[in-house]
Amino acid sequence: MLKQKHLLGLEGYPAEDIQTIIDTAFNFREVLERPIKKVPSLQGVTIVNLFFENSTRTRISFELAQKRLSADTVNFSASSSSLKKGESFKDTAQNIEAMKIDAVVMRHPTPGAAKHLTEFIDAIIINAGDGTHEHPTQAILDMMSLHEKFGRLRGLKIGIIGDIVHSRVALSNIYGLTSMGAEVTICGPPNLIPSFLQDLNVNYNDNLDEVIDWADALNVLRIQRERMGIGLVPSNREYRATFGITQERLNKHEKEIIIMHPGPMNRGVEIDGFVADSNQAIILDQVLNGVASRMAILYLLCGGKANVGEN
Ligand code: CP
């Protein structure tokens, strides 16, 4: 169904497979509107959610997606596991796989951890965020949300605003959107822009007002203070004044721009609460589309047998 066994990242991921996932996700979105939001597609499939790092949306969204598809699902939390007794990552993974599982959804703080896991076990691996590297399922749900809003991705102009260098969401969005024919402009403080940006087929503009004039939608990113030493962003107030998506700033532009945010939000820093709660924002649509996108990804990777027919 998809060309690759795992979903580790969107770098080099086939555009036709991204489109297949999005098309399938729209079918599952319809399932989520039914009174009984469940289909038997992954009956008998066992999936483990391995979370070595905190998460609200991704973890719950994957677990819900698995339950909606009738898979058997188990959650692993690093903080209450035998890792605390010194067990290695490899031993942890191999012991879990010995219990006859089919797929692993993993979030880990180390870039490359999902790929590393493929060297230890045979199960299907889905990257739910690996450090500052990639967050492919977030980018797919973001693209689905843009597709829902605009009816297309090709030719869309998307501004990605904020802390790019620490953002796995930014990198996966850049790979996915450019592969699907959208134009991407990055905007943020120069010290939060990665030096490899010039290789990624995107524009850079540090003038947020110019980016707002240009873009169809803005994907606003959180300042990731937990991933930076002190000093990269002098103060929240200064950051908000230059790169914050405020109602006053949006009011200066005579256009209805769509506002996205992957969460968690720092209200009053990169985005004002009033903007986040406005009709321009599709942030909660992104969350709902996250369940549908993850259902599609699991279904396509784990070889769902039944279709999404009526229940
Ligand atoms: N967008 C996202 O990854 O959110 P969580 O960290 O809550 O999963």
CSV table of C-alpha atoms and ligand atoms in Angstrom, one decimal:
chain,number,residue,atom,x,y,z
A,1,MET,CA,0.0,0.0,0.0
A,2,LEU,CA,2.8,2.4,0.8
A,3,LYS,CA,6.3,2.1,-0.7
A,4,GLN,CA,8.2,2.2,2.6
A,5,LYS,CA,7.7,-0.3,5.5
A,6,HIS,CA,8.2,2.4,8.2
A,7,LEU,CA,7.3,6.1,8.6
A,8,LEU,CA,10.5,7.6,9.9
A,9,GLY,CA,10.4,11.0,8.3
A,10,LEU,CA,9.3,12.9,5.2
A,11,GLU,CA,12.8,13.6,3.8
A,12,GLY,CA,12.6,11.8,0.4
A,13,TYR,CA,9.2,10.4,1.2
A,14,PRO,CA,7.2,9.7,-2.0
A,15,ALA,CA,4.7,12.5,-2.8
A,16,GLU,CA,2.2,10.0,-4.1
A,17,ASP,CA,2.3,8.2,-0.7
A,18,ILE,CA,1.7,11.5,1.1
A,19,GLN,CA,-1.3,12.0,-1.1
A,20,THR,CA,-2.5,8.4,-0.5
A,21,ILE,CA,-2.3,9.0,3.3
A,22,ILE,CA,-4.2,12.3,3.0
A,23,ASP,CA,-6.9,10.8,0.8
A,24,THR,CA,-7.3,7.9,3.2
A,25,ALA,CA,-7.4,10.2,6.2
A,26,PHE,CA,-10.4,12.1,4.7
A,27,ASN,CA,-12.2,8.7,4.6
A,28,PHE,CA,-11.4,8.1,8.3
A,29,ARG,CA,-12.4,11.7,9.1
A,30,GLU,CA,-15.9,10.7,8.0
A,31,VAL,CA,-15.7,7.6,10.3
A,32,LEU,CA,-15.0,10.1,13.2
A,33,GLU,CA,-18.2,11.9,12.5
A,34,ARG,CA,-20.3,8.7,13.0
A,35,PRO,CA,-22.1,7.9,16.2
A,36,ILE,CA,-20.0,4.7,16.5
A,37,LYS,CA,-16.5,5.9,15.6
A,38,LYS,CA,-15.0,2.5,15.1
A,39,VAL,CA,-14.1,0.1,12.2
A,40,PRO,CA,-12.6,-3.4,12.4
A,41,SER,CA,-9.7,-2.6,10.0
A,42,LEU,CA,-6.8,-3.6,12.3
A,43,GLN,CA,-8.5,-6.3,14.3
A,44,GLY,CA,-5.7,-8.7,15.6
A,45,VAL,CA,-2.9,-6.1,15.0
A,46,THR,CA,-0.9,-5.2,18.2
A,47,ILE,CA,0.7,-1.8,18.4
A,48,VAL,CA,2.9,-0.4,21.2
A,49,ASN,CA,3.2,3.3,21.9
A,50,LEU,CA,6.7,3.9,23.2
A,51,PHE,CA,7.0,7.4,24.6
A,52,PHE,CA,10.3,8.5,26.0
A,53,GLU,CA,9.3,12.1,26.0
A,54,ASN,CA,6.2,14.0,27.1
A,55,SER,CA,3.2,14.4,24.8
A,56,THR,CA,-0.5,15.2,25.0
A,57,ARG,CA,-1.8,15.4,21.4
A,58,THR,CA,0.4,12.8,19.6
A,59,ARG,CA,0.1,10.1,22.3
A,60,ILE,CA,-3.7,10.4,22.8
A,61,SER,CA,-4.2,10.8,19.1
A,62,PHE,CA,-2.3,7.6,18.2
A,63,GLU,CA,-4.0,5.7,21.0
A,64,LEU,CA,-7.4,6.9,19.8
A,65,ALA,CA,-6.6,6.1,16.2
A,66,GLN,CA,-5.6,2.5,17.2
A,67,LYS,CA,-8.7,2.0,19.2
A,68,ARG,CA,-10.9,3.4,16.4
A,69,LEU,CA,-9.3,0.8,14.1
A,70,SER,CA,-9.9,-2.0,16.6
A,71,ALA,CA,-6.2,-2.7,17.1
A,72,ASP,CA,-4.8,-4.0,20.4
A,73,THR,CA,-2.8,-1.2,21.9
A,74,VAL,CA,-0.3,-1.0,24.8
A,75,ASN,CA,1.3,2.2,26.2
A,76,PHE,CA,4.9,2.4,27.4
A,77,SER,CA,6.1,5.3,29.5
A,78,ALA,CA,9.8,5.5,30.0
A,79,SER,CA,9.4,7.1,33.4
A,80,SER,CA,7.7,4.0,34.9
A,81,SER,CA,9.7,1.4,33.0
A,82,SER,CA,12.8,-0.7,33.7
A,83,LEU,CA,14.9,1.9,31.9
A,84,LYS,CA,15.0,3.5,35.4
A,85,LYS,CA,16.8,0.3,36.6
A,86,GLY,CA,19.4,0.7,33.9
A,87,GLU,CA,17.9,-1.4,31.1
A,88,SER,CA,19.2,-0.3,27.7
A,89,PHE,CA,17.0,1.1,24.8
A,90,LYS,CA,17.9,-2.0,22.7
A,91,ASP,CA,17.0,-4.5,25.4
A,92,THR,CA,13.8,-2.6,26.1
A,93,ALA,CA,12.8,-2.7,22.4
A,94,GLN,CA,13.7,-6.3,21.9
A,95,ASN,CA,11.9,-7.5,25.0
A,96,ILE,CA,8.7,-5.7,23.9
A,97,GLU,CA,9.0,-7.2,20.4
A,98,ALA,CA,9.4,-10.7,21.9
A,99,MET,CA,5.8,-10.3,23.1
A,100,LYS,CA,4.6,-10.6,19.5
A,101,ILE,CA,3.8,-7.0,18.5
A,102,ASP,CA,3.3,-5.7,15.0
A,103,ALA,CA,4.1,-2.0,15.1
A,104,VAL,CA,5.7,0.6,17.4
A,105,VAL,CA,4.9,4.2,17.6
A,106,MET,CA,7.8,6.0,19.2
A,107,ARG,CA,8.6,9.4,20.5
A,108,HIS,CA,12.2,9.9,21.7
A,109,PRO,CA,14.3,13.0,22.5
A,110,THR,CA,17.2,11.8,20.4
A,111,PRO,CA,17.3,12.7,16.7
A,112,GLY,CA,17.5,9.5,14.6
A,113,ALA,CA,16.1,7.3,17.4
A,114,ALA,CA,13.3,5.9,15.2
A,115,LYS,CA,15.7,4.9,12.5
A,116,HIS,CA,18.0,3.4,15.2
A,117,LEU,CA,15.1,1.3,16.4
A,118,THR,CA,14.8,-0.4,13.0
A,119,GLU,CA,18.2,-1.9,13.5
A,120,PHE,CA,17.0,-3.8,16.6
A,121,ILE,CA,13.5,-5.0,15.8
A,122,ASP,CA,11.4,-6.1,12.8
A,123,ALA,CA,8.2,-4.4,13.7
A,124,ILE,CA,6.8,-1.5,11.7
A,125,ILE,CA,8.1,1.8,13.2
A,126,ILE,CA,6.3,5.1,13.1
A,127,ASN,CA,8.2,8.1,14.3
A,128,ALA,CA,6.1,10.2,16.6
A,129,GLY,CA,8.8,12.8,17.0
A,130,ASP,CA,12.6,12.3,17.4
A,131,GLY,CA,14.2,15.2,19.1
A,132,THR,CA,14.8,18.1,16.8
A,133,HIS,CA,14.8,15.9,13.7
A,134,GLU,CA,11.3,15.0,12.3
A,135,HIS,CA,7.7,14.7,13.3
A,136,PRO,CA,6.2,13.3,10.1
A,137,THR,CA,2.7,12.5,11.4
A,138,GLN,CA,2.3,16.1,12.5
A,139,ALA,CA,3.3,17.4,9.1
A,140,ILE,CA,0.8,15.0,7.4
A,141,LEU,CA,-2.0,16.2,9.7
A,142,ASP,CA,-0.9,19.8,8.9
A,143,MET,CA,-1.0,19.1,5.2
A,144,MET,CA,-4.4,17.4,5.5
A,145,SER,CA,-5.7,20.5,7.4
A,146,LEU,CA,-4.4,22.8,4.6
A,147,HIS,CA,-5.9,20.5,2.0
A,148,GLU,CA,-9.3,20.6,3.8
A,149,LYS,CA,-9.1,24.4,3.9
A,150,PHE,CA,-7.9,25.2,0.4
A,151,GLY,CA,-8.7,22.1,-1.6
A,152,ARG,CA,-5.1,21.7,-2.7
A,153,LEU,CA,-1.5,21.9,-1.6
A,154,ARG,CA,0.2,22.7,-4.9
A,155,GLY,CA,0.9,26.4,-5.2
A,156,LEU,CA,0.0,27.2,-1.6
A,157,LYS,CA,2.2,29.8,0.1
A,158,ILE,CA,3.0,28.7,3.7
A,159,GLY,CA,4.9,30.7,6.3
A,160,ILE,CA,6.5,28.8,9.1
A,161,ILE,CA,7.2,31.2,11.9
A,162,GLY,CA,9.4,31.0,14.9
A,163,ASP,CA,12.0,28.6,16.4
A,164,ILE,CA,12.9,26.7,13.3
A,165,VAL,CA,16.2,25.3,14.4
A,166,HIS,CA,14.7,23.3,17.3
A,167,SER,CA,11.5,22.3,15.5
A,168,ARG,CA,10.9,18.8,14.1
A,169,VAL,CA,7.5,20.1,13.0
A,170,ALA,CA,9.2,22.7,10.8
A,171,LEU,CA,11.6,20.2,9.2
A,172,SER,CA,8.9,17.6,8.4
A,173,ASN,CA,6.6,20.4,7.1
A,174,ILE,CA,9.3,21.7,4.9
A,175,TYR,CA,10.0,18.3,3.4
A,176,GLY,CA,6.3,17.4,3.0
A,177,LEU,CA,5.0,20.8,1.7
A,178,THR,CA,7.8,21.3,-0.8
A,179,SER,CA,7.4,17.7,-2.1
A,180,MET,CA,3.7,18.4,-2.5
A,181,GLY,CA,4.3,21.5,-4.6
A,182,ALA,CA,3.7,24.2,-1.9
A,183,GLU,CA,6.0,27.2,-1.5
A,184,VAL,CA,7.5,27.7,2.0
A,185,THR,CA,8.9,30.8,3.6
A,186,ILE,CA,10.6,30.5,7.0
A,187,CYS,CA,10.5,33.5,9.4
A,188,GLY,CA,12.1,33.8,12.8
A,189,PRO,CA,15.1,35.3,14.6
A,190,PRO,CA,18.3,34.6,12.6
A,191,ASN,CA,19.8,32.6,15.5
A,192,LEU,CA,16.9,30.2,15.4
A,193,ILE,CA,17.2,29.4,11.7
A,194,PRO,CA,19.3,26.3,10.8
A,195,SER,CA,22.4,26.8,8.6
A,196,PHE,CA,21.3,23.9,6.3
A,197,LEU,CA,18.2,25.9,5.3
A,198,GLN,CA,19.7,26.9,2.0
A,199,ASP,CA,19.7,23.2,0.9
A,200,LEU,CA,15.9,22.8,1.6
A,201,ASN,CA,14.3,24.7,-1.2
A,202,VAL,CA,12.6,27.3,1.0
A,203,ASN,CA,12.8,31.1,1.3
A,204,TYR,CA,13.9,33.0,4.4
A,205,ASN,CA,12.4,36.4,5.4
A,206,ASP,CA,12.9,37.9,8.9
A,207,ASN,CA,10.1,40.5,8.2
A,208,LEU,CA,6.9,38.9,9.6
A,209,ASP,CA,4.7,41.6,8.1
A,210,GLU,CA,6.1,40.8,4.6
A,211,VAL,CA,5.5,37.1,5.2
A,212,ILE,CA,1.9,37.7,6.3
A,213,ASP,CA,1.3,39.7,3.1
A,214,TRP,CA,2.7,36.9,1.0
A,215,ALA,CA,1.3,33.8,2.7
A,216,ASP,CA,-2.0,31.9,2.5
A,217,ALA,CA,-1.4,30.3,5.9
A,218,LEU,CA,1.0,30.6,8.8
A,219,ASN,CA,2.2,27.7,10.9
A,220,VAL,CA,3.3,29.2,14.1
A,221,LEU,CA,5.8,27.4,16.3
A,222,ARG,CA,6.6,27.4,19.9
A,223,ILE,CA,9.8,28.7,21.4
A,224,GLN,CA,11.4,25.5,22.6
A,225,ARG,CA,13.2,26.8,25.7
A,226,GLU,CA,13.8,23.3,26.9
A,227,ARG,CA,15.9,22.6,23.8
A,228,MET,CA,18.0,25.8,24.0
A,229,GLY,CA,20.6,27.2,26.4
A,230,ILE,CA,19.9,30.6,27.9
A,231,GLY,CA,20.2,33.6,25.7
A,232,LEU,CA,18.9,32.6,22.3
A,233,VAL,CA,15.7,34.6,22.9
A,234,PRO,CA,16.4,37.5,25.2
A,235,SER,CA,12.8,37.9,26.5
A,236,ASN,CA,9.3,36.7,25.7
A,237,ARG,CA,8.1,40.4,25.4
A,238,GLU,CA,10.8,41.2,22.8
A,239,TYR,CA,10.0,38.0,20.9
A,240,ARG,CA,6.3,38.7,20.8
A,241,ALA,CA,7.0,42.3,19.6
A,242,THR,CA,8.9,41.0,16.6
A,243,PHE,CA,7.6,37.6,15.8
A,244,GLY,CA,4.4,37.2,17.8
A,245,ILE,CA,1.1,36.6,15.9
A,246,THR,CA,-1.0,39.3,17.6
A,247,GLN,CA,-4.4,40.6,16.6
A,248,GLU,CA,-3.0,44.1,16.2
A,249,ARG,CA,-0.4,42.8,13.7
A,250,LEU,CA,-3.0,40.8,11.7
A,251,ASN,CA,-5.4,43.8,11.7
A,252,LYS,CA,-2.8,45.8,9.8
A,253,HIS,CA,-3.1,43.4,6.8
A,254,GLU,CA,-6.2,43.4,4.7
A,255,LYS,CA,-6.5,39.7,4.3
A,256,GLU,CA,-7.9,36.6,6.0
A,257,ILE,CA,-4.9,34.5,6.7
A,258,ILE,CA,-5.2,31.0,8.1
A,259,ILE,CA,-3.4,30.4,11.4
A,260,MET,CA,-2.0,27.0,12.4
A,261,HIS,CA,-0.1,25.8,15.5
A,262,PRO,CA,1.0,22.3,16.3
A,263,GLY,CA,0.7,22.8,20.0
A,264,PRO,CA,1.5,23.1,22.8
A,265,MET,CA,1.0,26.9,22.5
A,266,ASN,CA,2.7,29.6,24.6
A,267,ARG,CA,-0.2,32.0,24.6
A,268,GLY,CA,1.0,35.6,24.7
A,269,VAL,CA,4.4,34.7,23.3
A,270,GLU,CA,4.4,33.3,19.7
A,271,ILE,CA,0.6,33.6,19.4
A,272,ASP,CA,-2.0,35.7,21.3
A,273,GLY,CA,-4.9,33.9,22.9
A,274,PHE,CA,-7.4,36.0,20.9
A,275,VAL,CA,-5.8,34.9,17.6
A,276,ALA,CA,-5.6,31.2,18.7
A,277,ASP,CA,-9.3,31.3,19.6
A,278,SER,CA,-10.5,33.2,16.5
A,279,ASN,CA,-12.1,31.8,13.3
A,280,GLN,CA,-8.9,32.3,11.5
A,281,ALA,CA,-7.2,29.6,13.5
A,282,ILE,CA,-7.7,25.9,12.5
A,283,ILE,CA,-5.7,24.6,15.5
A,284,LEU,CA,-8.4,22.3,16.8
A,285,ASP,CA,-9.2,21.1,13.3
A,286,GLN,CA,-5.5,20.1,13.1
A,287,VAL,CA,-6.0,18.1,16.3
A,288,LEU,CA,-9.1,16.2,14.9
A,289,ASN,CA,-7.3,15.7,11.6
A,290,GLY,CA,-4.4,14.2,13.7
A,291,VAL,CA,-6.6,11.3,14.7
A,292,ALA,CA,-7.8,10.7,11.1
A,293,SER,CA,-4.3,11.0,9.7
A,294,ARG,CA,-2.9,8.6,12.2
A,295,MET,CA,-5.7,6.2,11.5
A,296,ALA,CA,-4.7,6.4,7.8
A,297,ILE,CA,-1.0,5.9,8.5
A,298,LEU,CA,-1.6,2.9,10.7
A,299,TYR,CA,-4.2,1.4,8.3
A,300,LEU,CA,-1.9,1.7,5.3
A,301,LEU,CA,1.3,0.6,7.1
A,302,CYS,CA,-0.2,-2.3,9.1
A,303,GLY,CA,-2.1,-3.7,6.1
A,304,GLY,CA,-5.7,-3.0,7.2
A,305,LYS,CA,-7.9,-5.6,5.7
A,306,ALA,CA,-11.4,-4.3,5.9
A,307,ASN,CA,-12.4,-1.0,4.3
A,308,VAL,CA,-14.0,1.9,6.2
A,309,GLY,CA,-17.5,0.8,5.4
A,310,GLU,CA,-20.7,1.6,7.4
A,311,ASN,CA,-21.0,0.3,10.9
B,1,CP,N1,2.1,18.6,18.3
B,1,CP,C1,2.6,17.7,19.3
B,1,CP,O1,3.4,16.9,18.9
B,1,CP,O2,2.1,17.9,20.5
B,1,CP,P1,2.4,16.9,21.7
B,1,CP,O3,3.9,17.2,22.1
B,1,CP,O4,1.4,17.3,22.8
B,1,CP,O5,2.3,15.5,21.3
